[in-house]
Coordinates of C-alpha atoms and ligand atoms in Angstrom, one line a residue:
X1 CA -26.7 0.1 -10.4
X2 CA -25.6 -1.9 -13.5
X3 CA -24.3 -5.4 -13.2
X4 CA -20.7 -5.6 -11.9
X5 CA -18.1 -7.1 -14.2
X6 CA -15.3 -8.4 -12.0
X7 CA -11.8 -8.4 -13.5
X8 CA -9.5 -11.4 -13.8
X9 CA -7.8 -11.7 -10.5
X10 CA -4.4 -13.4 -11.4
X11 CA -1.1 -11.6 -11.8
X12 CA -0.6 -9.8 -15.1
X13 CA 2.9 -10.4 -16.6
X14 CA 3.9 -10.0 -20.3
X15 CA 0.3 -9.3 -21.2
X16 CA -0.8 -12.7 -19.8
X17 CA -2.8 -13.6 -16.8
X18 CA -0.7 -16.0 -14.6
X19 CA -1.1 -17.7 -11.3
X20 CA 1.3 -16.7 -8.6
X21 CA 4.1 -19.2 -8.0
X22 CA 2.9 -20.0 -4.5
X23 CA -0.7 -20.3 -5.7
X24 CA -1.7 -18.2 -2.7
X25 CA -4.6 -15.8 -2.7
X26 CA -5.8 -13.0 -0.5
X27 CA -9.3 -11.7 0.1
X28 CA -10.8 -8.3 -0.7
X29 CA -13.9 -7.2 1.2
X30 CA -16.8 -4.8 0.5
X31 CA -16.5 -2.1 3.2
X32 CA -20.3 -1.4 3.1
X33 CA -21.4 -4.8 4.3
X34 CA -18.0 -6.5 5.2
X35 CA -18.7 -9.3 2.8
X36 CA -16.1 -11.0 0.7
X37 CA -15.9 -9.7 -2.9
X38 CA -13.4 -12.1 -4.3
X39 CA -10.0 -13.7 -3.8
X40 CA -7.0 -12.3 -5.7
X41 CA -3.7 -14.0 -6.6
X42 CA -1.0 -13.1 -4.1
X43 CA 2.4 -12.4 -5.4
X44 CA 5.7 -12.7 -3.6
X45 CA 9.4 -12.0 -4.3
X46 CA 9.7 -14.8 -6.9
X47 CA 6.8 -13.3 -8.9
X48 CA 8.3 -9.9 -8.7
X49 CA 11.6 -11.3 -10.2
X50 CA 9.6 -12.7 -13.1
X51 CA 7.7 -9.4 -13.6
X52 CA 10.9 -7.4 -13.5
X53 CA 12.6 -9.6 -16.1
X54 CA 9.5 -9.2 -18.4
X55 CA 9.7 -5.4 -17.9
X56 CA 13.5 -5.4 -18.6
X57 CA 13.1 -7.5 -21.7
X58 CA 10.3 -5.2 -23.0
X59 CA 12.5 -2.2 -22.5
X60 CA 15.7 -3.5 -24.0
X61 CA 14.7 -6.1 -26.5
X62 CA 11.0 -5.5 -27.3
X63 CA 9.1 -3.3 -29.6
X64 CA 8.5 -0.6 -26.9
X65 CA 12.1 0.5 -26.8
X66 CA 12.2 0.8 -30.6
X67 CA 8.9 2.5 -31.0
X68 CA 8.7 6.2 -32.1
X69 CA 7.5 8.5 -29.3
X70 CA 4.6 9.4 -31.5
X71 CA 3.4 5.8 -31.6
X72 CA 3.9 5.6 -27.9
X73 CA 1.7 8.6 -27.4
X74 CA -1.0 7.1 -29.7
X75 CA -1.2 4.0 -27.5
X76 CA -1.4 6.0 -24.3
X77 CA -4.3 8.0 -25.8
X78 CA -6.0 4.8 -26.9
X79 CA -5.7 3.5 -23.3
X80 CA -7.3 6.8 -22.1
X81 CA -10.2 6.2 -24.6
X82 CA -10.7 2.7 -23.3
X83 CA -10.8 4.0 -19.7
X84 CA -13.5 6.4 -20.8
X85 CA -15.4 3.6 -22.6
X86 CA -15.2 1.4 -19.4
X87 CA -15.8 4.3 -17.0
X88 CA -19.1 2.9 -15.6
X89 CA -17.7 -0.5 -14.7
X90 CA -14.5 0.9 -13.4
X91 CA -16.4 3.3 -11.2
X92 CA -18.6 0.6 -9.8
X93 CA -15.6 -1.6 -9.0
X94 CA -13.9 1.3 -7.3
X95 CA -16.9 1.9 -5.1
X96 CA -17.3 -1.8 -4.4
X97 CA -13.7 -2.2 -3.2
X98 CA -13.1 1.2 -1.5
X99 CA -16.6 2.3 -0.4
X100 CA -16.4 5.8 -1.8
X101 CA -19.7 7.2 -3.3
X102 CA -20.3 6.1 -6.9
X103 CA -20.8 9.7 -7.9
X104 CA -17.2 10.4 -6.8
X105 CA -15.7 7.2 -8.3
X106 CA -17.2 8.1 -11.7
X107 CA -17.2 11.9 -11.6
X108 CA -13.7 12.2 -10.1
X109 CA -11.5 9.1 -9.7
X110 CA -12.1 7.5 -13.1
X111 CA -12.5 10.8 -14.9
X112 CA -9.2 12.0 -13.5
X113 CA -7.5 8.7 -14.4
X114 CA -8.6 9.1 -18.0
X115 CA -7.7 12.8 -18.2
X116 CA -4.3 12.2 -16.7
X117 CA -3.5 9.6 -19.3
X118 CA -4.7 11.8 -22.1
X119 CA -2.5 14.7 -20.8
X120 CA 0.6 12.5 -20.7
X121 CA -0.2 10.8 -24.0
X122 CA 0.1 14.2 -25.5
X123 CA 3.5 14.7 -23.9
X124 CA 5.1 11.5 -25.3
X125 CA 6.5 13.1 -28.5
X126 CA 7.4 16.4 -26.8
X127 CA 10.0 15.1 -24.4
X128 CA 13.2 16.5 -25.7
X129 CA 16.7 17.4 -24.7
X130 CA 18.6 20.7 -25.1
X131 CA 21.7 21.9 -26.9
X132 CA 24.2 23.6 -24.6
X133 CA 26.3 26.5 -26.0
X134 CA 30.0 26.0 -24.9
X135 CA 32.2 27.3 -27.7
X136 CA 32.5 27.0 -31.4
X137 CA 34.7 24.0 -30.8
X138 CA 32.1 21.9 -29.1
X139 CA 28.5 20.8 -29.5
X140 CA 26.9 19.4 -26.4
X141 CA 23.4 18.1 -26.1
X142 CA 21.3 16.3 -23.7
X143 CA 19.3 13.2 -24.5
X144 CA 16.2 12.5 -22.3
X145 CA 16.1 8.8 -22.0
X146 CA 13.6 6.6 -20.1
X147 CA 15.0 5.9 -16.7
X148 CA 14.3 2.2 -17.2
X149 CA 12.2 -0.3 -15.3
X150 CA 10.0 1.4 -12.7
X151 CA 8.0 0.1 -9.8
X152 CA 4.8 1.9 -9.0
X153 CA 3.4 1.2 -5.5
X154 CA 0.1 2.9 -4.5
X155 CA -2.3 3.4 -1.7
X156 CA -6.0 2.5 -1.4
X157 CA -7.6 5.9 -1.2
X158 CA -7.8 6.7 -4.9
X159 CA -6.7 3.3 -6.3
X160 CA -7.2 3.7 -10.0
X161 CA -6.4 7.4 -10.1
X162 CA -3.1 7.2 -8.2
X163 CA -1.9 4.4 -10.4
X164 CA -2.8 6.5 -13.5
X165 CA -1.0 9.5 -12.1
X166 CA 2.2 7.4 -12.2
X167 CA 1.5 5.4 -15.3
X168 CA 1.0 8.5 -17.5
X169 CA 4.5 10.0 -17.1
X170 CA 6.2 6.6 -16.9
X171 CA 4.7 5.5 -20.2
X172 CA 5.2 8.9 -21.9
X173 CA 8.9 8.7 -20.9
X174 CA 9.2 5.2 -22.4
X175 CA 9.7 3.3 -19.2
X176 CA 8.4 -0.2 -18.5
X177 CA 6.5 -1.0 -15.3
X178 CA 5.9 -3.3 -12.4
X179 CA 2.9 -2.1 -10.4
X180 CA 1.6 -3.0 -7.0
X181 CA -1.8 -1.7 -5.9
X182 CA -2.9 -1.7 -2.3
X183 CA -4.0 -5.1 -0.9
X184 CA -7.2 -3.4 0.3
X185 CA -8.2 -2.3 -3.2
X186 CA -6.8 -4.4 -6.0
X187 CA -9.8 -4.5 -8.4
X188 CA -9.6 -1.5 -10.7
X189 CA -5.9 -2.0 -11.4
X190 CA -6.7 -5.6 -12.4
X191 CA -9.4 -4.3 -14.7
X192 CA -7.0 -1.9 -16.3
X193 CA -4.7 -4.8 -17.4
X194 CA -7.1 -5.9 -20.2
X195 CA -7.4 -2.4 -21.4
X196 CA -3.6 -2.1 -21.5
X197 CA -3.5 -5.1 -23.7
X198 CA -6.3 -3.9 -25.9
X199 CA -4.7 -0.5 -26.3
X200 CA -1.7 -2.1 -27.9
X201 CA 1.0 -1.9 -25.3
X202 CA 3.6 -4.6 -26.2
X203 CA 4.0 -7.5 -23.7
X204 CA 6.1 -6.6 -20.6
X205 CA 5.5 -2.9 -20.8
X206 CA 3.0 -3.1 -17.9
X207 CA 3.1 -5.8 -15.3
X208 CA 0.9 -6.1 -12.2
X209 CA 1.8 -8.1 -9.1
X210 CA -0.7 -7.9 -6.3
X211 CA 0.2 -8.8 -2.8
X212 CA 1.3 -7.3 0.5
X213 CA 3.7 -4.5 1.3
X214 CA 6.0 -6.6 3.4
X215 CA 6.5 -9.1 0.6
X216 CA 5.8 -7.7 -2.9
X217 CA 6.4 -4.0 -1.9
X218 CA 9.6 -4.9 0.0
X219 CA 10.9 -7.0 -2.9
X220 CA 10.3 -4.1 -5.3
X221 CA 12.1 -1.5 -3.1
X222 CA 15.1 -3.8 -2.6
X223 CA 15.3 -5.1 -6.2
X224 CA 18.6 -4.7 -7.9
X225 CA 17.1 -4.4 -11.4
X226 CA 14.5 -1.8 -10.8
X227 CA 15.7 1.7 -11.8
X228 CA 13.2 3.8 -9.9
X229 CA 10.3 3.6 -7.5
X230 CA 7.4 5.9 -7.4
X231 CA 5.3 5.4 -4.2
X232 CA 2.1 6.9 -2.8
X233 CA 1.3 5.9 0.8
X234 CA 2.1 6.7 4.4
X235 CA 5.2 8.4 5.6
X236 CA 6.2 5.3 7.6
X237 CA 6.2 3.2 4.5
X238 CA 7.9 5.9 2.5
X239 CA 10.9 5.6 4.9
X240 CA 11.0 1.8 4.3
X241 CA 10.9 2.3 0.6
X242 CA 13.8 4.8 0.7
X243 CA 15.7 2.4 3.0
X244 CA 15.2 -0.4 0.5
X245 CA 16.4 1.8 -2.3
X246 CA 19.5 2.8 -0.3
X247 CA 20.3 -0.7 0.7
X248 CA 20.0 -2.1 -2.8
X249 CA 21.0 -0.2 -6.0
X250 CA 20.4 3.4 -4.9
X251 CA 17.4 3.7 -7.2
X252 CA 15.8 7.2 -7.1
X253 CA 12.5 7.5 -5.3
X254 CA 9.4 9.7 -5.7
X255 CA 7.5 9.6 -2.5
X256 CA 3.9 11.0 -2.1
X257 CA 3.2 10.8 1.6
X258 CA 0.9 12.0 4.3
X259 CA -0.3 15.4 5.3
X260 CA -2.0 17.5 8.0
X261 CA -3.1 20.4 5.8
X262 CA -4.1 23.8 7.1
X263 CA -7.2 25.6 5.7
X264 CA -7.1 29.3 6.6
X265 CA -10.3 31.5 6.7
X266 CA -9.6 35.2 7.1
X267 CA -12.1 37.7 8.5
X268 CA -12.9 39.1 5.1
X269 CA -13.6 35.7 3.4
X270 CA -16.7 35.3 1.3
X271 CA -19.3 33.8 3.6
X272 CA -20.7 31.7 0.8
X273 CA -17.3 30.0 0.6
X274 CA -17.7 28.6 4.1
X275 CA -20.8 26.7 3.1
X276 CA -19.3 25.6 -0.2
X277 CA -16.2 24.4 1.5
X278 CA -18.3 22.4 4.0
X279 CA -20.5 20.9 1.4
X280 CA -18.1 20.2 -1.4
X281 CA -14.6 19.8 -0.1
X282 CA -14.0 19.0 3.5
X283 CA -15.4 15.5 3.8
X284 CA -14.8 14.4 0.3
X285 CA -13.6 10.8 0.2
X286 CA -14.4 10.8 3.9
X287 CA -11.2 12.7 4.3
X288 CA -9.2 9.7 3.3
X289 CA -7.1 12.1 1.3
X290 CA -3.5 12.9 1.8
X291 CA -4.2 16.6 1.3
X292 CA -7.5 16.7 3.3
X293 CA -8.0 20.1 5.0
X294 CA -7.8 18.7 8.5
X295 CA -6.8 21.9 10.4
X296 CA -9.2 24.8 10.0
X297 CA -7.7 28.1 11.1
X298 CA -10.5 30.7 11.5
X299 CA -9.8 34.3 12.2
X300 CA -11.4 35.5 15.5
X301 CA -14.0 38.0 14.1
X302 CA -15.8 35.3 12.1
X303 CA -15.1 32.3 14.3
X304 CA -18.7 32.0 15.8
X305 CA -20.4 32.6 12.4
X306 CA -18.1 30.2 10.7
X307 CA -18.8 27.5 13.2
X308 CA -22.5 27.9 12.9
X309 CA -22.6 27.9 9.1
X310 CA -20.0 25.1 8.8
X311 CA -21.8 22.9 11.4
X312 CA -25.2 23.4 9.8
X313 CA -23.8 22.4 6.4
X314 CA -22.0 19.4 7.7
X315 CA -25.2 18.2 9.5
X316 CA -26.8 18.1 6.0
X317 CA -24.2 15.7 4.6
X318 CA -25.6 12.2 4.0
X319 CA -23.6 9.2 5.2
X320 CA -24.6 5.8 3.9
X321 CA -25.0 3.7 0.8
X322 CA -22.3 4.8 -1.7
X323 CA -24.5 3.7 -4.6
X324 CA -27.1 6.3 -3.7
X325 CA -26.6 9.5 -5.7
X326 CA -27.2 11.7 -2.7
X327 CA -24.6 10.1 -0.5
X328 CA -21.6 12.3 0.5
X329 CA -19.7 9.9 2.7
X330 CA -19.5 6.1 2.3
X331 CA -17.8 3.8 4.7
X332 CA -14.0 4.0 5.4
X333 CA -12.0 1.5 3.4
X334 CA -11.4 -1.2 6.1
X335 CA -12.1 -2.2 9.7
X336 CA -8.5 -1.3 10.4
X337 CA -8.9 2.2 9.2
X338 CA -12.3 2.5 10.9
X339 CA -10.9 1.5 14.2
X340 CA -7.9 3.7 13.8
X341 CA -10.0 6.8 13.1
X342 CA -12.3 6.0 16.1
X343 CA -9.1 5.7 18.2
X344 CA -8.1 9.2 17.2
X345 CA -11.6 10.5 18.1
X346 CA -11.3 9.0 21.6
X347 CA -7.8 10.5 21.9
X348 CA -9.2 13.9 21.1
X349 CA -11.8 13.6 23.7
X350 CA -9.4 12.3 26.4
X351 CA -6.9 15.0 25.7
X352 CA -9.6 17.6 26.5
X353 CA -10.9 18.8 23.1
X354 CA -14.6 19.4 22.7
X355 CA -16.4 17.0 20.3
X356 CA -18.7 19.6 18.7
X357 CA -20.3 17.3 16.2
X358 CA -20.3 13.5 15.4
X359 CA -17.6 11.6 17.2
X360 CA -18.5 8.0 16.7
X361 CA -19.7 5.2 14.5
X362 CA -22.3 5.9 12.0
X363 CA -24.9 3.0 12.2
X364 CA -25.9 2.1 8.7
X365 CA -29.2 0.3 8.1
X366 CA -28.1 -3.3 8.9
X367 CA -25.4 -2.3 11.4
X368 CA -22.7 -3.4 9.1
X369 CA -19.9 -1.5 7.4
X370 CA -17.0 0.7 8.4
X371 CA -18.9 4.0 8.7
X372 CA -17.8 7.0 10.9
X373 CA -19.8 10.2 11.5
X374 CA -18.4 13.5 10.2
X375 CA -16.7 14.9 13.2
X376 CA -15.8 18.4 14.3
X377 CA -13.6 19.2 17.3
X378 CA -13.3 22.6 18.9
X379 CA -11.3 23.8 21.9
X380 CA -8.2 22.1 20.4
X381 CA -4.7 23.1 21.1
X382 CA -1.9 22.9 18.5
X383 CA -0.1 20.2 20.4
X384 CA -3.0 17.7 20.8
X385 CA -2.6 14.5 18.9
X386 CA -5.6 15.2 16.7
X387 CA -4.0 18.4 15.6
X388 CA -0.6 16.9 14.9
X389 CA -1.1 13.4 13.4
X390 CA -2.7 12.4 10.2
X391 CA -6.1 10.8 11.0
X392 CA -7.1 9.9 7.5
X393 CA -10.8 9.9 8.3
X394 CA -13.7 12.4 8.6
X395 CA -12.4 14.5 11.5
X396 CA -11.6 18.2 11.5
X397 CA -10.3 20.6 14.1
X398 CA -11.4 24.2 14.2
X399 CA -8.8 26.6 15.6
X400 CA -9.3 30.3 16.1
X401 CA -6.4 32.8 15.3
X402 CA -5.8 36.5 15.6
X403 CA -3.0 37.7 13.3
X404 CA -1.5 36.9 9.9
X405 CA 1.9 36.2 11.3
X406 CA 0.5 33.9 14.0
X407 CA -1.5 31.8 11.5
X408 CA 1.5 31.4 9.2
X409 CA 3.6 30.1 12.1
X410 CA 0.9 27.7 13.3
X411 CA 0.0 26.5 9.9
X412 CA 3.7 25.7 9.2
X413 CA 4.1 24.0 12.6
X414 CA 3.8 20.5 11.2
X415 CA 6.2 17.8 10.1
X416 CA 4.0 17.6 7.0
X417 CA 3.7 20.1 4.1
X418 CA 1.4 18.8 1.4
X419 CA -1.3 21.3 0.8
X420 CA -3.0 24.4 2.2
X421 CA -6.1 26.5 1.6
X422 CA -6.5 30.3 2.0
X423 CA -9.9 32.0 1.9
X424 CA -10.0 35.8 1.6
X425 CA -11.1 38.5 -0.8
X426 CA -7.7 40.3 -0.4
X427 CA -5.5 38.8 -3.1
X428 CA -2.4 40.5 -1.8
X429 CA -2.9 38.9 1.5
X430 CA -3.6 35.6 -0.1
X431 CA -0.4 35.7 -2.2
X432 CA 1.8 36.9 0.6
X433 CA 0.6 34.2 2.9
X434 CA 0.9 31.6 0.1
X435 CA 4.5 32.6 -0.4
X436 CA 5.2 31.8 3.3
X437 CA 3.4 28.5 3.6
X438 CA 5.7 25.5 3.5
X439 CA 3.4 23.4 1.4
X440 CA 3.6 21.8 -2.1
X441 CA 0.1 23.1 -3.1
X442 CA -1.7 26.2 -2.0
X443 CA -5.3 26.7 -3.1
X444 CA -6.9 30.2 -2.8
X445 CA -10.7 30.4 -2.5
X446 CA -11.0 26.8 -3.4
X447 CA -9.7 23.5 -2.3
X448 CA -8.6 20.3 -4.1
X449 CA -7.7 22.1 -7.3
X450 CA -5.8 19.1 -8.6
X451 CA -5.4 18.8 -12.4
X452 CA -3.1 16.8 -14.6
X453 CA -1.1 19.8 -15.7
X454 CA -0.5 21.1 -12.1
X455 CA 2.4 19.5 -10.1
X456 CA 1.3 17.7 -6.9
X457 CA 3.6 16.7 -4.1
X458 CA 4.9 17.6 -0.7
X459 CA 7.4 19.7 1.3
X460 CA 9.0 18.2 4.4
X461 CA 7.8 14.7 5.4
X462 CA 5.0 14.9 2.9
X463 CA 7.3 13.6 0.3
X464 CA 10.0 13.9 -2.4
X465 CA 9.3 14.8 -6.0
X466 CA 6.1 15.5 -7.8
X467 CA 3.3 13.6 -9.5
X468 CA 1.4 15.1 -12.4
X469 CA 2.5 17.9 -14.8
X470 CA 5.7 18.2 -16.8
X471 CA 7.7 18.0 -13.5
X472 CA 6.6 14.4 -13.0
X473 CA 8.0 13.3 -16.4
X474 CA 11.4 14.5 -15.4
X475 CA 11.6 11.9 -12.7
X476 CA 11.1 9.1 -15.2
X477 CA 14.0 10.2 -17.3
X478 CA 17.8 9.8 -17.3
X479 CA 19.6 12.8 -18.7
X480 CA 22.6 11.9 -20.8
X481 CA 25.0 14.6 -21.9
X482 CA 26.6 14.0 -25.3
X483 CA 29.5 16.3 -26.1
X484 CA 31.2 16.4 -29.5
X485 CA 34.5 18.1 -29.9
X486 CA 35.1 19.5 -33.4
X487 CA 38.3 21.1 -32.3
X488 CA 40.6 18.4 -33.9
X489 CA 38.8 18.3 -37.2
X490 CA 38.8 22.0 -37.5
X491 CA 42.6 22.2 -36.7
X492 CA 43.5 19.6 -39.3
X493 CA 41.6 21.3 -42.1
X494 CA 43.3 24.6 -41.5
Ligands
NAD501 P1 0.6 2.4 3.2 O1 1.9 3.1 3.3 O2 0.2 1.5 4.3 O3 0.5 1.5 1.9 C1 0.7 2.1 0.6 C2 1.3 1.0 -0.3 O4 2.5 0.6 0.2 C3 0.4 -0.2 -0.4 O5 0.4 -0.7 -1.7 C4 1.1 -1.2 0.6 O6 0.9 -2.5 0.3 C5 2.6 -0.8 0.3 N1 3.5 -1.1 1.4 C6 3.2 -1.3 2.7 N2 4.4 -1.7 3.4 C7 5.4 -1.7 2.4 C8 6.8 -2.0 2.5 N3 7.4 -2.3 3.6 N4 7.5 -1.9 1.4 C9 6.9 -1.5 0.2 N5 5.6 -1.2 0.1 C10 4.8 -1.3 1.2 O7 -0.5 3.6 3.0 P2 -2.1 3.4 2.9 O8 -2.6 3.1 4.2 O9 -2.4 2.5 1.8 O10 -2.5 4.9 2.4 C11 -2.7 5.9 3.2 C12 -1.5 6.8 3.2 O11 -1.2 7.3 1.9 C13 -1.8 8.1 4.0 O12 -0.7 8.4 4.8 C14 -1.9 9.2 2.9 O13 -1.6 10.5 3.3 C15 -1.0 8.7 1.9 N6 -1.3 9.2 0.6 C16 -0.5 10.2 0.0 C17 -0.8 10.8 -1.2 C18 0.0 11.8 -1.8 O14 -0.1 12.1 -3.0 N7 0.9 12.5 -1.0 C19 -1.9 10.3 -1.9 C20 -2.7 9.3 -1.3 C21 -2.4 8.8 -0.1

């Protein structure tokens, strides 16, 4: 592993590093060995006010608001290039703070961050309104204007990538930003600040206030001068954000929330896909993914074979040092998350499910770190807690089913609706089932097909609005209709 270059840990406002007003700091820990990595400046409401003023000023009086969309795009692309250039260090930092394998940090998180910004950089000068035909006496057109100052609040599971998913469309639309990363993983966002400055974003376009949800997050959602919030996190916090928006200035919200995604294997699926799914998809990010395939529905004729192949493959997954290239699962992000997941495992056992594999702590070399074994439950009923609630850790339930109608009903029997997988050689079946699933993403014969140009978001309590793609840009725009009457002029001249 190369030497780690830690970022500046102050608040970043107006392209400057500043201490928080209170001077307070919070600690961030390495989930592999539970040791302190560093202390980070802790913001509060007063710091949020300063950051929002900086963002407002940059929007209304600064260079950013006057810049051509082409120049805006050029700066976003330069930012993407800088992320690419600093990929190694960003990846190491992400693994240090979050615990995910370095291969994933580099090959997925940071690569996707860069690709997302590149995609939206290309959009900046293609955001345009329409002309609306009414009659020969009117010309009406829409202007797509930046919605204004936006707050971006994100979770700890893909810290850099989730921020870039929101930064891309917000910057392309011409907004200015106050961002708050998770208090568990502040490091990569801090590192991005210097790249933002180097890319040439004018002061105040991007501001970062680290801190806690109950203080910084709460101040952002209740702020009277923030025009929109885009949030990724739990459904519980999503409700609080929406409440803050409703109780303040009715700012619109985009909410990317939790999930309990079904993954359906039909009798005719390609057997190789079972092994591939087990090896490459299921336990990726230790299932600390909003769209993790947590509920496996397996059609009865292949149930036994599925369980055997799946279990064998899962047994081969390596848990351990995230800096080792062969590691599939690192530790969970925090002690809190580790204990929460073990609590769900115990609940599964006490409610009568069979713990088929795993089911406890994974003991790493020195006994330290927040590791949990990949865990498979069988003999699960649909109403058990482990089948209903988001666990956000390496735990799957395997549920046999008989008919197509039955599996559609059971797959949809969730308060969530984020993603779903379908595995079959019958494309008609796959498309018909996909049409009936209440889910923001459906992946057929693959899982996690997430790309910058494909919208991502949830049905039901998995969220409101979409990240990624052209659809995401729309949520960072205000649409102004300008209508010109040429009736009078025309009448006078004739
Ligand atoms: P969380 O809701 O606890 O925290 C997310 C962010 O919100 C953090 O920055 C936190 O500090 C902040 N926050 C907490 N309380 C707040 C408040 N009262 N007001 C404003 N902000 C507040 O979620 P988490 O534990 O960090 O992340 C895990 C959750 O995120 C899971 O439920 C997961 O499904 C969800 N998630 C969803 C997506 C998606 O795209 N749908 C992606 C990743 C994670």
